[in-house]
PDB file of C-alpha atoms in Angstrom:
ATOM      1  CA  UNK A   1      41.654 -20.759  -6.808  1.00 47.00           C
ATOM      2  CA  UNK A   2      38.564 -20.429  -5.507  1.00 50.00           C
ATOM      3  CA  UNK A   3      35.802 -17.262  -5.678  1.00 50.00           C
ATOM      4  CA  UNK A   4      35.250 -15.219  -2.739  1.00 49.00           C
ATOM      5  CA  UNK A   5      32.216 -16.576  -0.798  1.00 48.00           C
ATOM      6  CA  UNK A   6      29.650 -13.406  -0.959  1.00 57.00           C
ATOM      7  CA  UNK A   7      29.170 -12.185   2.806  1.00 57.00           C
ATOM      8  CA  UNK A   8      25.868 -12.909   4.285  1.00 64.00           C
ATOM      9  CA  UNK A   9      24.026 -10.082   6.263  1.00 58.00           C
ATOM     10  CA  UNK A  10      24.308 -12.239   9.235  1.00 65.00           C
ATOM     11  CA  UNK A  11      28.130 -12.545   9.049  1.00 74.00           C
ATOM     12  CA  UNK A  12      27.940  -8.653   9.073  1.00 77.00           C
ATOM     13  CA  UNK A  13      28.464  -6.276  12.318  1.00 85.00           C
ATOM     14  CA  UNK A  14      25.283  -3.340  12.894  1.00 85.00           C
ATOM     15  CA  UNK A  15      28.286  -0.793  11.713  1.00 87.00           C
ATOM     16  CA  UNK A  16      28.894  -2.823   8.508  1.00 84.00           C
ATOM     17  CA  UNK A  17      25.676  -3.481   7.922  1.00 83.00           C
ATOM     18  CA  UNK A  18      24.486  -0.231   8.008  1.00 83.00           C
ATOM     19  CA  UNK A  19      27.319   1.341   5.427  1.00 85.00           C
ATOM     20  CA  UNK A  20      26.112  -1.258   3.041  1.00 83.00           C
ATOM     21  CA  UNK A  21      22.668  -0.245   3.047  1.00 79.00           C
ATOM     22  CA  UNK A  22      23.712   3.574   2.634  1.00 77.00           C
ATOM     23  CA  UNK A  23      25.716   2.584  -0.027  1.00 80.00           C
ATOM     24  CA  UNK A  24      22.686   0.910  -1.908  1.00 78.00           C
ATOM     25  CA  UNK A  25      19.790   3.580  -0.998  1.00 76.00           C
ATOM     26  CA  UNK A  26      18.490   5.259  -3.384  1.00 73.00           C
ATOM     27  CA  UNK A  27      19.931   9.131  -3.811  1.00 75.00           C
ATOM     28  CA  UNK A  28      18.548  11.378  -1.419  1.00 73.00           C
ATOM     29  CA  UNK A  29      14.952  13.942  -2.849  1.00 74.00           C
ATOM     30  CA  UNK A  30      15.583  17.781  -2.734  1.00 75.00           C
ATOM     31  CA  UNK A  31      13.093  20.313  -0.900  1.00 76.00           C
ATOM     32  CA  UNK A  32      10.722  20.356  -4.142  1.00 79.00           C
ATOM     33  CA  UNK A  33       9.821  16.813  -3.775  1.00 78.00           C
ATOM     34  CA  UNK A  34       9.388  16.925  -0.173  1.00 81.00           C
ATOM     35  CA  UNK A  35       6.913  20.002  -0.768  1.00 85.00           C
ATOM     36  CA  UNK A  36       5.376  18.048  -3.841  1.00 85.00           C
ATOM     37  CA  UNK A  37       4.718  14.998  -1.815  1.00 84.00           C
ATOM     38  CA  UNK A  38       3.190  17.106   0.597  1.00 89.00           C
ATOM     39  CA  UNK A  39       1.051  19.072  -1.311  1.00 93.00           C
ATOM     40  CA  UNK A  40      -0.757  15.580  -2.664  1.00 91.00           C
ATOM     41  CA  UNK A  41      -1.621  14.385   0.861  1.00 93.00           C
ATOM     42  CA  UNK A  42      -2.570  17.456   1.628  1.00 96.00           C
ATOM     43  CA  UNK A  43      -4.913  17.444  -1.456  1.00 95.00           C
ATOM     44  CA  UNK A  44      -5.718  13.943  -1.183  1.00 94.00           C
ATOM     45  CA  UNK A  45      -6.848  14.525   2.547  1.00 95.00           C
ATOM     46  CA  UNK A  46      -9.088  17.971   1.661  1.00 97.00           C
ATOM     47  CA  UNK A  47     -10.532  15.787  -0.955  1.00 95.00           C
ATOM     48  CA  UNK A  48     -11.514  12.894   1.442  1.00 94.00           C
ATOM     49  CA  UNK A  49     -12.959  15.607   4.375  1.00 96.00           C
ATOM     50  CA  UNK A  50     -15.010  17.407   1.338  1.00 95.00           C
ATOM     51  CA  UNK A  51     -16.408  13.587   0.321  1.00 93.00           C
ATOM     52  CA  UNK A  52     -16.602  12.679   4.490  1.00 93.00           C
ATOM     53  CA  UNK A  53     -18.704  15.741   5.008  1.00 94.00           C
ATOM     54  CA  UNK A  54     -21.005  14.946   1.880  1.00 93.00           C
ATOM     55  CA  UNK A  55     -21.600  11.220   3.575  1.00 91.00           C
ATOM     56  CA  UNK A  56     -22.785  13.300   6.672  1.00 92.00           C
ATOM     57  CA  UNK A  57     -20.635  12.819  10.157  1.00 91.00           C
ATOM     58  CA  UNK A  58     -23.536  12.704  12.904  1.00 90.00           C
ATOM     59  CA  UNK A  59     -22.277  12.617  16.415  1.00 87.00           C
ATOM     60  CA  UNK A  60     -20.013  10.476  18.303  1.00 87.00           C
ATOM     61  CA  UNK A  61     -23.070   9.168  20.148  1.00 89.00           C
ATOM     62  CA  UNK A  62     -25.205   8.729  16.731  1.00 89.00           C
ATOM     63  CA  UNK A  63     -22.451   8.212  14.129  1.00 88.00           C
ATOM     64  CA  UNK A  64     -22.879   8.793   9.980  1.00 89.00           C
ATOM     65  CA  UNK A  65     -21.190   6.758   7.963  1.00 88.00           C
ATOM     66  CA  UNK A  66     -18.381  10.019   7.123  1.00 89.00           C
ATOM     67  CA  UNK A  67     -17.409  10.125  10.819  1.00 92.00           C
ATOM     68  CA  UNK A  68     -14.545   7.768  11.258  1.00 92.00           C
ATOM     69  CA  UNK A  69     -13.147   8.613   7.301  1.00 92.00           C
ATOM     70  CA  UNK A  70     -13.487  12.471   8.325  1.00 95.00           C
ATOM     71  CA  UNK A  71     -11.456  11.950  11.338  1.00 96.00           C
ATOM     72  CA  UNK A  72      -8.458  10.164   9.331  1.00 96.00           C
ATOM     73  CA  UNK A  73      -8.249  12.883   6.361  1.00 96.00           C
ATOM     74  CA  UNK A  74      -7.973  15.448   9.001  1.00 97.00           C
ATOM     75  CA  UNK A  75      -5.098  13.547  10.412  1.00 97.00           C
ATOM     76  CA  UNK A  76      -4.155  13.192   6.663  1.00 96.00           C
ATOM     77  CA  UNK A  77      -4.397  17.083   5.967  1.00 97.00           C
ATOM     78  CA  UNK A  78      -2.843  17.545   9.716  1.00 97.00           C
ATOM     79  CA  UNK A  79       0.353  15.299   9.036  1.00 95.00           C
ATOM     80  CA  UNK A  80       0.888  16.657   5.604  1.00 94.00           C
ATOM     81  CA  UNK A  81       0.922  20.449   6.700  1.00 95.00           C
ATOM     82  CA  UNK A  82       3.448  19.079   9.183  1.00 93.00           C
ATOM     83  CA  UNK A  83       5.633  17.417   6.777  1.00 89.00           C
ATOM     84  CA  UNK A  84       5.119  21.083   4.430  1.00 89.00           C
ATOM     85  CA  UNK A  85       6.625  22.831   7.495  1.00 89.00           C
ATOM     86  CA  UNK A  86       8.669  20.472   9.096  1.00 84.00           C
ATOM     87  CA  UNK A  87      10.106  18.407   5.919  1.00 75.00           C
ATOM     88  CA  UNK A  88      11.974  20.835   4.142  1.00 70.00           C
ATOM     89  CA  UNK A  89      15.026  19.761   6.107  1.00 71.00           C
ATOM     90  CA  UNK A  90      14.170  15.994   5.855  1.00 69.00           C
ATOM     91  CA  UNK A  91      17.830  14.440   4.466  1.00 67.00           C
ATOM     92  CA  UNK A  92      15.990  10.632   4.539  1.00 69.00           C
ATOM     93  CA  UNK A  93      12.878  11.000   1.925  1.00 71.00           C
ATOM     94  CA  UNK A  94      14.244   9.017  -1.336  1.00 72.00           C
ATOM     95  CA  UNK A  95      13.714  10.531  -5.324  1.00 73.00           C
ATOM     96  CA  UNK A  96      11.260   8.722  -7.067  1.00 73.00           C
ATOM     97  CA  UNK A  97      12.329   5.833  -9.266  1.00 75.00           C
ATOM     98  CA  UNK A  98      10.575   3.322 -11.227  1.00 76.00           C
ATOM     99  CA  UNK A  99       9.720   1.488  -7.885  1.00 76.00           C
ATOM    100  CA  UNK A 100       7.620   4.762  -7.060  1.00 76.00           C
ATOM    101  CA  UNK A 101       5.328   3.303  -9.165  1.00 83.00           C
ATOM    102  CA  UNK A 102       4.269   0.299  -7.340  1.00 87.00           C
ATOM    103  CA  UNK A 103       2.323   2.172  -4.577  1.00 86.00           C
ATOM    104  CA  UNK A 104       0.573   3.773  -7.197  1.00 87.00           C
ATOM    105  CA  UNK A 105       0.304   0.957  -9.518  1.00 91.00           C
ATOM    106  CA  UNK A 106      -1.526  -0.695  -6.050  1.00 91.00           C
ATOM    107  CA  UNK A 107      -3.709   1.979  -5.525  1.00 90.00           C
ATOM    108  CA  UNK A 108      -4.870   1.750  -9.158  1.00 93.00           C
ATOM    109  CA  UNK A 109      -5.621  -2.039  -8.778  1.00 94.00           C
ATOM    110  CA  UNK A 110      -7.378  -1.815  -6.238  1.00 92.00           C
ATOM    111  CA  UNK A 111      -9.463   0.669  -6.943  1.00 93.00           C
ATOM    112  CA  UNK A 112     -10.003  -1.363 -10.221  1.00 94.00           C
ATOM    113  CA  UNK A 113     -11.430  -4.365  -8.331  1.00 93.00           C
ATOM    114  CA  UNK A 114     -13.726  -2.064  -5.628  1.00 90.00           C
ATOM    115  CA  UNK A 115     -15.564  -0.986  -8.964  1.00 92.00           C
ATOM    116  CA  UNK A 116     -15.280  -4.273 -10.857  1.00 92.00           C
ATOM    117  CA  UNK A 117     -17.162  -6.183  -7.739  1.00 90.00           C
ATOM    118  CA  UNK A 118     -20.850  -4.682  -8.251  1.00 89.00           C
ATOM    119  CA  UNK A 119     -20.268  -6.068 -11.603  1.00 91.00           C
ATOM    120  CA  UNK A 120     -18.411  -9.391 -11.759  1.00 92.00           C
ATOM    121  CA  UNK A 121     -18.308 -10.775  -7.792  1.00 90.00           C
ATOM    122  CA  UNK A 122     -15.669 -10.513  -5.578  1.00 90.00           C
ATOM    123  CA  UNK A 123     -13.902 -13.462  -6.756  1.00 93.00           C
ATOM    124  CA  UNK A 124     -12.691 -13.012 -10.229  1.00 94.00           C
ATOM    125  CA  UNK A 125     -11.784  -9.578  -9.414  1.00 94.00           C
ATOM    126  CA  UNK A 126     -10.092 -10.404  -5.917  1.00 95.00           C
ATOM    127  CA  UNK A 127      -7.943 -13.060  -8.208  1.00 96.00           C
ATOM    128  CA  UNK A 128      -6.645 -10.218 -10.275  1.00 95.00           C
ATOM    129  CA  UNK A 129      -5.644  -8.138  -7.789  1.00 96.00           C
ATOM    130  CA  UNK A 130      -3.823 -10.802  -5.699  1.00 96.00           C
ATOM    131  CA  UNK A 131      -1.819 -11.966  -8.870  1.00 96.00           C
ATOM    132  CA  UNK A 132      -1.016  -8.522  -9.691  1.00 95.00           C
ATOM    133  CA  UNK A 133       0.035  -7.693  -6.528  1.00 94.00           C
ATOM    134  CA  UNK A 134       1.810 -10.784  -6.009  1.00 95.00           C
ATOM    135  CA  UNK A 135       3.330 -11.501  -8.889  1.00 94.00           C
ATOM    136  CA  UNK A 136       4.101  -8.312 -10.797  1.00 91.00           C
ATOM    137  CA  UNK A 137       4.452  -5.984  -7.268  1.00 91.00           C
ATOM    138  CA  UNK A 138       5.508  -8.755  -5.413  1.00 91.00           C
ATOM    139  CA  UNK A 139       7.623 -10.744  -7.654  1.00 91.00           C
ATOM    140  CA  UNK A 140       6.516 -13.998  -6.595  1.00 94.00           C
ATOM    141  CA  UNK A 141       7.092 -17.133  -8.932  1.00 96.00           C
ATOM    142  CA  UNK A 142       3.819 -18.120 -10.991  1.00 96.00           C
ATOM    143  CA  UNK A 143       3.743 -20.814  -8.898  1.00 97.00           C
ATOM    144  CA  UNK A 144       3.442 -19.449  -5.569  1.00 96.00           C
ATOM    145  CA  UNK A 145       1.428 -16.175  -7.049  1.00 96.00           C
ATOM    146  CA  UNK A 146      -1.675 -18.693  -8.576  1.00 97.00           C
ATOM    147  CA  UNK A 147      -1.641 -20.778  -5.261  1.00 97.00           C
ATOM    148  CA  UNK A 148      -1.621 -18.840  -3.347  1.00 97.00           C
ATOM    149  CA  UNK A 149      -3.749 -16.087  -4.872  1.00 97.00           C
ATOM    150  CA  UNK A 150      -6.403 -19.502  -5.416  1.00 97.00           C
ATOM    151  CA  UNK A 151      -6.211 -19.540  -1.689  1.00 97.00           C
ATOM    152  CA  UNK A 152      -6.869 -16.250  -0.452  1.00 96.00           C
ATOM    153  CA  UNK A 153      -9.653 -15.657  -2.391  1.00 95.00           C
ATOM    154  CA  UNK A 154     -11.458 -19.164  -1.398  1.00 96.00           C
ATOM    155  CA  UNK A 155     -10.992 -18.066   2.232  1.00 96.00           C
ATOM    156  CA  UNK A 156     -12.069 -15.082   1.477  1.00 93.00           C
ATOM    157  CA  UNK A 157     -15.399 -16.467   0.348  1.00 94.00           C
ATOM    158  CA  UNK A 158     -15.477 -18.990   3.175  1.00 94.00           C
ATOM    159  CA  UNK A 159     -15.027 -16.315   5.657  1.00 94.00           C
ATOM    160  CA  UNK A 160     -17.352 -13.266   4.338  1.00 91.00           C
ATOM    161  CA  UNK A 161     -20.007 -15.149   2.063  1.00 90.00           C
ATOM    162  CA  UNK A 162     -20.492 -18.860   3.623  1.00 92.00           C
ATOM    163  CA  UNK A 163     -19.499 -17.954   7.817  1.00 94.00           C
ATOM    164  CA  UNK A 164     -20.737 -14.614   7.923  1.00 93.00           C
ATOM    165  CA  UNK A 165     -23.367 -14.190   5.108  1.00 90.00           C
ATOM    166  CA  UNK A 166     -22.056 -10.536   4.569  1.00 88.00           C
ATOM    167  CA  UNK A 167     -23.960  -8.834   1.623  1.00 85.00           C
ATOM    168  CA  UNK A 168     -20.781  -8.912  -0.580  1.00 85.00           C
ATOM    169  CA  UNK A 169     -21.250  -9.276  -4.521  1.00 87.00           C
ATOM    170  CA  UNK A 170     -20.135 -12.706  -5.322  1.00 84.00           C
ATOM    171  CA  UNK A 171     -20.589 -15.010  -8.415  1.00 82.00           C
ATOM    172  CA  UNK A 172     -20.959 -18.028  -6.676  1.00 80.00           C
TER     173      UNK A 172
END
């Protein structure tokens, strides 16, 4: 006797298909999470207009260099007073689990290797944060995470330090 072939999502019809995937979603977040998750883009987008404001805006005609990030953490602020409002009904928003981390856990990295550059290059940094990302957020084989991490940052360099002679801290 032979096992049961597993069913392949292409074998499966949109109805099917779509009970499966509410049978394997994560449980459902209550009103407190909504307003937490609210509350930090709302904090995170005051922060970035306070730290916009400091770079000085200018006009649209004669721009600072806070114009353009001003404008998005005002949508930031904007979209996260909506969601305060509007999200306390929201039935789709998902409790945080351990993979609530990796967004985070991103963030971190990344900020990471925006201070490590002044310091060590672009490269070795830039190699970090692609195997990270890759391999640990990703979960990518070591394999394809070192080749192709190899790769991205050696176009990198060909791109922004031999093409276009940007002002970019590298090693090399």
């Amino acid at each position: 006797m032979q096992a049961a072939s597993p069913v392949e999502p292409d074998d499966l019809t949109p109805e099917q298909l779509a009970a499966q995937w509410e049978e394997e979603k994560p449980p459902a977040a209550g009103p407190l999470a909504n307003v937490g998750s609210s509350l930090v883009v709302i904090g995170v987008g005051v922060g970035a207009v306070a730290l916009s404001v400091a770079m000085g805006l200018g006009t649209p005609s004669a721009p600072q260099p806070g114009l353009w990030p001003f404008m998005i953490s005002c949508v930031m602020v904007a979209l996260g007073l909506f969601q305060l409002i509007m999200g306390r009904h929201n039935r789709d928003a998902e409790k945080f689990t351990r993979m609530s981390m990796a967004p985070l856990t991103g963030l971190v990295t990344l900020a990471a290797t925006v201070a490590l550059m002044p310091l060590a290059g672009f490269e070795l940094p830039a190699l970090v944060l692609c195997i990270i990302w890759m391999r640990f957020l990703g979960g990518e084989t070591w394999r394809s995470t070192l080749l192709v991490s190899a790769v991205v940052v050696t176009a990198f360099y060909v791109i922004f330090v031999t093409a276009l002679n940007t002002s970019i801290p590298h090693l090399f």
